[in-house]
Tab-separated table of C-alpha atoms in Angstrom:
chain	number	residue	atom	x	y	z
A	703	MET	CA	4.687	-27.960	-14.204
A	704	ALA	CA	1.618	-30.022	-13.360
A	705	ALA	CA	2.685	-30.172	-9.715
A	706	GLN	CA	2.908	-26.369	-9.563
A	707	ILE	CA	-0.546	-25.961	-11.096
A	708	PHE	CA	-1.991	-28.541	-8.709
A	709	SER	CA	-0.311	-26.807	-5.774
A	710	ALA	CA	-1.641	-23.390	-6.846
A	711	ILE	CA	-5.194	-24.717	-7.261
A	712	THR	CA	-4.991	-26.413	-3.860
A	713	VAL	CA	-3.833	-23.209	-2.171
A	714	ILE	CA	-6.633	-21.223	-3.828
A	715	ILE	CA	-9.277	-23.740	-2.759
A	716	VAL	CA	-7.957	-23.905	0.807
A	717	GLY	CA	-7.672	-20.096	1.027
A	718	VAL	CA	-11.165	-19.410	-0.277
A	719	GLY	CA	-12.575	-22.240	1.828
A	720	GLY	CA	-10.845	-20.848	4.898
A	721	CYS	CA	-12.326	-17.394	4.279
A	722	VAL	CA	-15.809	-18.826	3.815
A	723	ALA	CA	-15.438	-20.956	6.952
A	724	TYR	CA	-14.184	-17.962	8.959
A	725	PHE	CA	-17.064	-15.684	8.005
A	726	TRP	CA	-19.690	-18.416	8.360
A	727	GLY	CA	-18.321	-19.451	11.764
A	728	ALA	CA	-17.952	-15.869	12.972
A	729	ASN	CA	-21.529	-15.051	11.982
A	730	LYS	CA	-22.780	-18.191	13.743
A	731	LEU	CA	-20.808	-17.229	16.849
A	732	VAL	CA	-22.307	-13.723	16.864
A	733	ASP	CA	-25.778	-15.237	16.483
A	734	LEU	CA	-25.100	-17.567	19.428
A	735	ILE	CA	-23.695	-14.842	21.678
A	736	PHE	CA	-26.385	-12.267	20.823
A	737	PRO	CA	-29.500	-14.260	19.869
A	738	SER	CA	-32.362	-12.288	18.366
A	739	ARG	CA	-34.740	-15.240	17.951
A	740	GLY	CA	-36.418	-16.719	20.985
A	741	VAL	CA	-35.792	-13.586	23.029
A	742	ALA	CA	-38.608	-11.245	23.961
A	743	GLY	CA	-39.011	-7.537	23.244
A	744	ALA	CA	-36.277	-5.177	24.377
A	745	ALA	CA	-33.686	-7.935	24.776
A	746	ALA	CA	-34.104	-8.909	21.114
A	747	ILE	CA	-33.712	-5.281	20.039
A	748	ASP	CA	-30.588	-4.908	22.201
A	749	ASN	CA	-29.120	-8.101	20.757
A	750	LEU	CA	-29.830	-6.947	17.199
A	751	ARG	CA	-28.127	-3.651	17.977
A	752	ARG	CA	-25.101	-5.461	19.424
A	753	GLN	CA	-24.961	-7.744	16.391
A	754	GLY	CA	-24.934	-4.660	14.196
A	755	LEU	CA	-22.018	-3.230	16.166
A	756	VAL	CA	-19.925	-6.406	16.183
A	757	ARG	CA	-20.567	-7.896	12.742
A	758	PRO	CA	-18.777	-5.236	10.624
A	759	TRP	CA	-15.607	-5.761	12.645
A	760	LEU	CA	-15.647	-9.428	11.622
A	761	PHE	CA	-15.020	-8.268	8.062
A	762	VAL	CA	-12.842	-5.211	8.735
A	763	GLY	CA	-10.683	-6.778	11.450
A	764	PRO	CA	-8.761	-9.282	9.311
A	765	ALA	CA	-8.172	-6.662	6.612
A	766	MET	CA	-6.797	-4.225	9.193
A	767	ILE	CA	-4.476	-6.878	10.602
A	768	ILE	CA	-3.147	-7.730	7.137
A	769	LEU	CA	-2.668	-4.046	6.276
A	770	THR	CA	-0.814	-3.506	9.540
A	771	ILE	CA	1.515	-6.400	8.849
A	772	TYR	CA	2.246	-5.540	5.221
A	773	LEU	CA	2.195	-1.728	5.266
A	774	ILE	CA	2.914	-0.332	8.716
A	775	TYR	CA	5.425	-2.915	9.949
A	776	PRO	CA	7.911	-2.317	7.078
A	777	VAL	CA	7.861	1.433	7.738
A	778	VAL	CA	8.593	0.972	11.436
A	779	GLU	CA	11.284	-1.629	10.738
A	780	THR	CA	12.968	0.609	8.138
A	781	LEU	CA	13.018	3.488	10.602
A	782	ARG	CA	14.517	1.234	13.281
A	783	LEU	CA	17.179	-0.086	10.904
A	784	SER	CA	18.133	3.447	9.865
A	785	PHE	CA	19.589	3.990	13.331
A	786	LEU	CA	21.872	0.941	13.053
A	787	ASP	CA	25.165	0.487	11.219
A	788	ARG	CA	25.557	-1.077	7.789
A	789	GLY	CA	25.463	-4.592	9.235
A	790	GLY	CA	22.349	-3.833	11.267
A	791	ILE	CA	24.025	-4.745	14.541
A	792	ASN	CA	25.465	-1.671	16.265
A	793	PHE	CA	23.435	1.391	17.150
A	794	VAL	CA	24.835	4.541	15.488
A	795	GLY	CA	21.994	6.962	16.182
A	796	LEU	CA	21.714	9.903	13.806
A	797	ALA	CA	25.129	9.251	12.210
A	798	ASN	CA	23.387	7.789	9.158
A	799	TYR	CA	21.624	11.113	8.659
A	800	GLU	CA	24.800	13.232	8.473
A	801	TRP	CA	25.559	14.834	5.093
A	802	ALA	CA	28.493	13.057	3.416
């Protein structure tokens, strides 16, 4: 029991730490690629605009990937399997959709 609790706490700490590290590192990378400090005038404004375009995708991107894996993939796989036989090996086409 204690080993399971320790394992769960470890996974939570590593998961939260990984998320924090990802967002901190991604923000630092955006700041390095599009610096707004030490750049004059129009270039700084352009870099701030580019940062504003890229930064939201740093947060939305991982969520979209996870949603794709856990929501869309099962639908596509179920549709694909519906065209196979009971064992999931031989293609039977629309035979599974015939009225019994």
